[in-house]
Short mmCIF file of C-alpha atoms in Angstrom, two decimals:
data_model
loop_
_atom_site.label_atom_id
_atom_site.label_comp_id
_atom_site.label_asym_id
_atom_site.label_seq_id
_atom_site.Cartn_x
_atom_site.Cartn_y
_atom_site.Cartn_z
CA UNK A 7 86.38 -326.10 51.78
CA UNK A 8 88.02 -323.07 51.29
CA UNK A 9 92.11 -323.17 51.59
CA UNK A 10 91.32 -319.82 53.90
CA UNK A 11 87.89 -318.93 55.90
CA UNK A 12 87.89 -315.77 57.57
CA UNK A 13 84.85 -315.01 59.95
CA UNK A 14 83.76 -312.24 61.78
CA UNK A 15 87.57 -310.73 62.32
CA UNK A 16 88.04 -308.07 64.42
CA UNK A 17 90.91 -305.88 65.52
CA UNK A 18 90.97 -302.99 68.32
CA UNK A 19 93.56 -300.57 68.32
CA UNK A 20 93.60 -298.62 71.93
CA UNK A 21 94.84 -295.03 70.37
CA UNK A 22 96.37 -292.42 72.60
CA UNK A 23 96.54 -289.21 71.24
CA UNK A 24 98.11 -285.84 72.17
CA UNK A 25 96.31 -282.65 71.30
CA UNK A 26 97.42 -279.04 72.25
CA UNK A 27 99.45 -280.35 75.61
CA UNK A 28 95.95 -282.51 76.70
CA UNK A 29 96.00 -286.44 76.39
CA UNK A 30 93.13 -288.09 74.86
CA UNK A 31 92.51 -292.28 74.79
CA UNK A 32 90.00 -294.03 72.70
CA UNK A 33 90.10 -297.07 70.05
CA UNK A 34 90.28 -297.54 66.35
CA UNK A 35 88.37 -300.38 65.03
CA UNK A 36 91.41 -301.42 61.82
CA UNK A 37 89.09 -304.33 60.67
CA UNK A 38 85.89 -304.85 61.75
CA UNK A 39 83.76 -307.84 61.72
CA UNK A 40 85.48 -309.45 58.40
CA UNK A 41 84.12 -312.51 56.65
CA UNK A 42 85.54 -313.99 53.39
CA UNK A 43 87.11 -317.24 51.81
CA UNK A 44 89.76 -317.80 49.57
CA UNK A 45 89.89 -321.30 47.60
CA UNK A 46 93.01 -322.73 46.63
CA UNK A 47 94.80 -321.40 43.68
CA UNK A 48 92.75 -318.48 43.42
CA UNK A 49 93.85 -315.04 43.90
CA UNK A 50 91.48 -312.54 46.04
CA UNK A 51 92.30 -309.00 45.24
CA UNK A 52 92.02 -306.84 48.53
CA UNK A 53 91.76 -303.29 47.14
CA UNK A 54 90.91 -300.13 49.21
CA UNK A 55 92.33 -296.51 49.85
CA UNK A 56 95.28 -296.45 52.05
CA UNK A 57 94.13 -296.50 55.80
CA UNK A 58 90.99 -298.64 55.13
CA UNK A 59 93.03 -301.80 57.06
CA UNK A 60 94.14 -303.88 54.49
CA UNK A 61 97.70 -304.86 55.52
CA UNK A 62 96.05 -305.26 59.24
CA UNK A 63 93.61 -307.78 57.47
CA UNK A 64 96.66 -309.90 55.98
CA UNK A 65 98.39 -309.93 58.93
CA UNK A 66 95.60 -310.80 61.31
CA UNK A 67 94.98 -313.96 58.75
CA UNK A 68 98.57 -315.01 59.24
CA UNK A 69 98.64 -314.07 63.03
CA UNK A 70 101.39 -312.09 62.59
CA UNK A 71 98.78 -309.75 64.51
CA UNK A 72 96.86 -311.05 67.26
CA UNK A 73 92.88 -310.52 66.75
CA UNK A 74 90.40 -308.99 69.16
CA UNK A 75 87.76 -311.51 67.87
CA UNK A 76 87.16 -313.82 65.31
CA UNK A 77 88.25 -317.06 63.57
CA UNK A 78 90.50 -317.89 60.79
CA UNK A 79 90.64 -321.08 59.40
CA UNK A 80 93.68 -322.69 57.44
CA UNK A 81 93.22 -325.67 55.78
CA UNK A 82 91.07 -326.76 58.24
CA UNK A 83 93.13 -325.71 61.38
CA UNK A 84 92.08 -322.66 63.51
CA UNK A 85 94.93 -320.29 63.38
CA UNK A 86 93.60 -318.41 66.12
CA UNK A 87 93.38 -320.99 68.64
CA UNK A 88 96.99 -322.74 67.67
CA UNK A 89 99.42 -322.98 69.95
CA UNK A 90 102.92 -321.34 69.60
CA UNK A 91 104.45 -324.44 68.28
CA UNK A 92 101.47 -325.55 66.12
CA UNK A 93 101.72 -322.06 64.66
CA UNK A 94 105.14 -322.29 63.82
CA UNK A 95 104.51 -325.77 61.88
CA UNK A 96 101.82 -324.14 60.07
CA UNK A 97 103.74 -321.24 58.74
CA UNK A 98 105.53 -323.42 56.10
CA UNK A 99 102.60 -323.18 54.36
CA UNK A 100 101.83 -319.37 54.80
CA UNK A 101 104.07 -316.78 54.02
CA UNK A 102 104.08 -313.32 52.89
CA UNK A 103 105.78 -310.64 50.66
CA UNK A 104 106.30 -307.49 52.55
CA UNK A 105 105.34 -303.76 50.76
CA UNK A 106 108.94 -302.07 51.40
CA UNK A 107 111.69 -303.99 49.57
CA UNK A 108 114.17 -302.04 51.03
CA UNK A 109 113.40 -302.33 54.73
CA UNK A 110 112.22 -305.99 54.48
CA UNK A 111 115.24 -307.68 54.40
CA UNK A 112 118.05 -308.07 56.77
CA UNK A 113 121.33 -305.92 55.67
CA UNK A 114 123.63 -307.61 57.12
CA UNK A 115 122.62 -311.00 55.43
CA UNK A 116 124.00 -311.83 52.29
CA UNK A 117 121.15 -312.66 49.57
CA UNK A 118 121.86 -316.74 50.36
CA UNK A 119 121.69 -316.09 54.18
CA UNK A 120 118.23 -314.56 53.42
CA UNK A 121 116.53 -317.07 51.07
CA UNK A 122 118.25 -320.15 53.45
CA UNK A 123 117.09 -318.72 56.88
CA UNK A 124 113.58 -320.03 56.80
CA UNK A 125 114.98 -323.64 55.25
CA UNK A 126 117.23 -323.68 58.67
CA UNK A 127 114.98 -322.13 60.87
CA UNK A 128 112.24 -324.96 59.98
CA UNK A 129 114.75 -327.74 59.76
CA UNK A 130 115.76 -327.04 62.99
CA UNK A 131 112.13 -327.11 64.79
CA UNK A 132 111.61 -330.06 62.63
CA UNK A 133 108.66 -328.14 60.94
CA UNK A 134 109.69 -329.19 57.04
CA UNK A 135 106.62 -330.37 54.58
CA UNK A 136 110.02 -331.15 52.09
CA UNK A 137 110.28 -334.52 50.88
CA UNK A 138 113.98 -333.42 50.16
CA UNK A 139 116.48 -333.50 52.13
CA UNK A 140 117.94 -330.05 53.17
CA UNK A 141 119.70 -330.56 56.34
CA UNK A 142 123.62 -330.06 54.76
CA UNK A 143 124.58 -326.65 53.36
CA UNK A 144 125.46 -328.19 50.08
CA UNK A 145 121.48 -329.24 49.49
CA UNK A 146 120.16 -325.76 50.79
CA UNK A 147 122.74 -324.21 48.29
CA UNK A 148 121.33 -325.60 45.78
CA UNK A 149 117.47 -324.81 46.55
CA UNK A 150 118.38 -321.09 46.85
CA UNK A 151 119.95 -320.98 43.17
CA UNK A 152 117.01 -322.97 42.32
CA UNK A 153 114.81 -319.81 43.82
CA UNK A 154 116.65 -317.35 42.06
CA UNK A 155 116.09 -318.50 38.76
CA UNK A 156 112.63 -318.81 39.52
CA UNK A 157 112.33 -315.60 39.88
CA UNK A 158 114.23 -314.36 36.93
CA UNK A 159 117.79 -313.38 38.91
CA UNK A 160 121.16 -314.78 38.29
CA UNK A 161 122.95 -317.23 41.09
CA UNK A 162 125.72 -314.43 41.32
CA UNK A 163 123.78 -312.62 43.43
CA UNK A 164 123.58 -315.18 46.31
CA UNK A 165 127.15 -313.45 47.55
CA UNK A 166 125.90 -310.48 47.44
CA UNK A 167 124.09 -307.74 49.97
CA UNK A 168 120.70 -306.23 49.26
CA UNK A 169 121.72 -303.15 49.50
CA UNK A 170 123.59 -303.79 46.19
CA UNK A 171 120.39 -304.42 44.09
CA UNK A 172 117.20 -302.11 42.89
CA UNK A 173 114.05 -302.35 44.39
CA UNK A 174 112.66 -304.34 42.13
CA UNK A 175 115.37 -307.09 42.68
CA UNK A 176 115.09 -306.62 46.14
CA UNK A 177 111.57 -307.55 46.05
CA UNK A 178 112.54 -310.54 43.37
CA UNK A 179 114.51 -311.27 46.75
CA UNK A 180 111.95 -311.08 48.90
CA UNK A 181 109.77 -313.34 46.53
CA UNK A 182 112.55 -316.08 46.85
CA UNK A 183 112.71 -316.22 50.49
CA UNK A 184 108.49 -316.56 50.74
CA UNK A 185 108.87 -319.39 48.15
CA UNK A 186 111.84 -321.43 49.98
CA UNK A 187 109.26 -323.30 52.24
CA UNK A 188 106.86 -324.13 49.19
CA UNK A 189 104.19 -322.50 50.79
CA UNK A 190 100.44 -322.79 49.87
CA UNK A 191 99.49 -319.49 50.46
CA UNK A 192 100.75 -316.13 50.12
CA UNK A 193 99.84 -312.22 51.35
CA UNK A 194 101.28 -310.29 48.74
CA UNK A 195 101.15 -306.46 50.83
CA UNK A 196 101.18 -304.05 48.37
CA UNK A 197 104.19 -305.83 46.74
CA UNK A 198 104.42 -303.34 43.87
CA UNK A 199 103.63 -300.12 45.47
CA UNK A 200 107.05 -298.95 46.15
CA UNK A 201 108.59 -299.24 42.64
CA UNK A 202 108.57 -297.86 39.25
CA UNK A 203 105.26 -298.59 37.45
CA UNK A 204 107.02 -300.82 34.65
CA UNK A 205 109.22 -302.49 37.44
CA UNK A 206 106.08 -303.21 39.26
CA UNK A 207 104.68 -304.88 36.25
CA UNK A 208 107.61 -306.93 35.55
CA UNK A 209 106.92 -308.40 39.09
CA UNK A 210 103.40 -308.56 38.88
CA UNK A 211 103.60 -310.80 35.83
CA UNK A 212 106.37 -312.98 37.69
CA UNK A 213 103.59 -313.57 40.76
CA UNK A 214 100.89 -314.39 37.91
CA UNK A 215 103.57 -316.98 36.31
CA UNK A 216 104.79 -318.22 40.17
CA UNK A 217 101.38 -319.02 40.69
CA UNK A 218 101.18 -321.77 38.08
CA UNK A 219 104.50 -323.41 38.66
CA UNK A 220 104.30 -323.74 42.40
CA UNK A 221 100.40 -323.74 42.70
CA UNK A 222 100.00 -320.90 44.89
CA UNK A 223 96.97 -318.89 46.20
CA UNK A 224 97.72 -315.03 46.74
CA UNK A 225 95.76 -312.70 48.94
CA UNK A 226 96.86 -309.64 46.91
CA UNK A 227 96.57 -306.41 48.48
CA UNK A 228 96.63 -303.00 46.58
CA UNK A 229 95.29 -299.73 46.41
CA UNK A 230 95.40 -300.10 42.66
CA UNK A 231 92.42 -301.09 40.76
CA UNK A 232 93.34 -301.81 37.55
CA UNK A 233 96.63 -304.07 39.12
CA UNK A 234 94.15 -305.66 41.40
CA UNK A 235 91.79 -306.72 38.36
CA UNK A 236 94.99 -307.89 36.26
CA UNK A 237 95.58 -310.32 38.85
CA UNK A 238 92.68 -311.52 40.64
CA UNK A 239 90.02 -314.18 40.52
CA UNK A 240 87.81 -312.15 42.59
CA UNK A 241 88.14 -308.70 44.20
CA UNK A 242 87.11 -307.53 47.74
CA UNK A 243 86.77 -303.84 48.40
CA UNK A 244 87.77 -302.59 51.87
CA UNK A 245 86.44 -299.41 53.36
CA UNK A 246 87.04 -298.28 57.17
CA UNK A 247 87.90 -301.77 58.32
CA UNK A 248 84.67 -303.87 56.95
CA UNK A 249 84.72 -305.27 53.10
CA UNK A 250 81.69 -303.35 51.48
CA UNK A 251 81.73 -305.39 48.48
CA UNK A 252 83.01 -309.13 46.69
CA UNK A 253 82.55 -310.59 43.89
CA UNK A 254 84.05 -311.80 40.81
CA UNK A 255 86.68 -309.30 38.99
CA UNK A 256 84.24 -309.01 36.12
CA UNK A 257 81.05 -308.19 38.43
CA UNK A 258 83.31 -305.46 40.87
CA UNK A 259 84.94 -303.57 37.59
CA UNK A 260 81.69 -303.67 35.39
CA UNK A 261 78.63 -303.78 37.56
CA UNK A 262 79.87 -302.66 41.20
CA UNK A 263 76.91 -302.51 43.48
CA UNK A 264 78.67 -300.25 46.63
CA UNK A 265 79.02 -296.58 46.04
CA UNK A 266 82.64 -296.58 47.51
CA UNK A 267 83.50 -298.85 44.64
CA UNK A 268 81.93 -296.87 41.95
CA UNK A 269 84.11 -293.97 43.48
CA UNK A 270 86.99 -295.75 43.07
CA UNK A 271 86.85 -296.61 39.84
CA UNK A 272 85.44 -293.22 39.17
CA UNK A 273 88.81 -292.10 40.43
CA UNK A 274 91.16 -294.33 38.54
CA UNK A 275 90.85 -292.86 34.66
CA UNK A 276 91.59 -296.28 32.78
CA UNK A 277 88.92 -297.65 34.72
CA UNK A 278 86.12 -295.63 34.28
CA UNK A 279 87.05 -295.17 30.09
CA UNK A 280 86.39 -298.87 30.23
#
């Protein structure tokens, strides 16, 4: 059974536009009848141009956004029908790495507090899948040190604030926070798009290593086909809210079936030449 099962997922946003002093109402189908599976341990790359609905789909899968219709099963649990308390318990196994490393970390928190926050919250709620006792500050502090080392940072970062770090370092802190509860599944929402190419490559390699070390399953969202090809087991291509093609990385990049996929590849020089 797949770890994540998405069936007929749809999100319609009401749209109100002002044009030349007038007012016009309508709707946007940001995600339109999407179905896909993600198996435990794999990386499904979700690729498409800006505005195609990729990030909305990622948030719908985690139920950070409420769907208009459709079903999401996570490890057999129906997320759409889950109550508020049930969803909170499930969130320990589902985390997200946000696109913006500058806006996703609370500037008032020290790094230690940023990473420890999920540990404190889920311990208070009684929602922890950890065999360790993290009720005391010393145990949580030790976990934070381990997480920082796992993402390639020194424990001296714990006492500093997010604004003291570069974009790449902030993204590593965000990754450490996502790993704090030792989740099974992570949505990586364009985690390298705001970073320099060389720094982004380091973060991609880090994600690949962490997947092996922590037994993670990824939905990796990106507009960059080369990055998706490098990291992903399979690739889903999204266009105007729909999945127009899904298959193995080799099939999608070497034998694309959909015209939009061929255009994406042709628009990327290193892919078109390969």
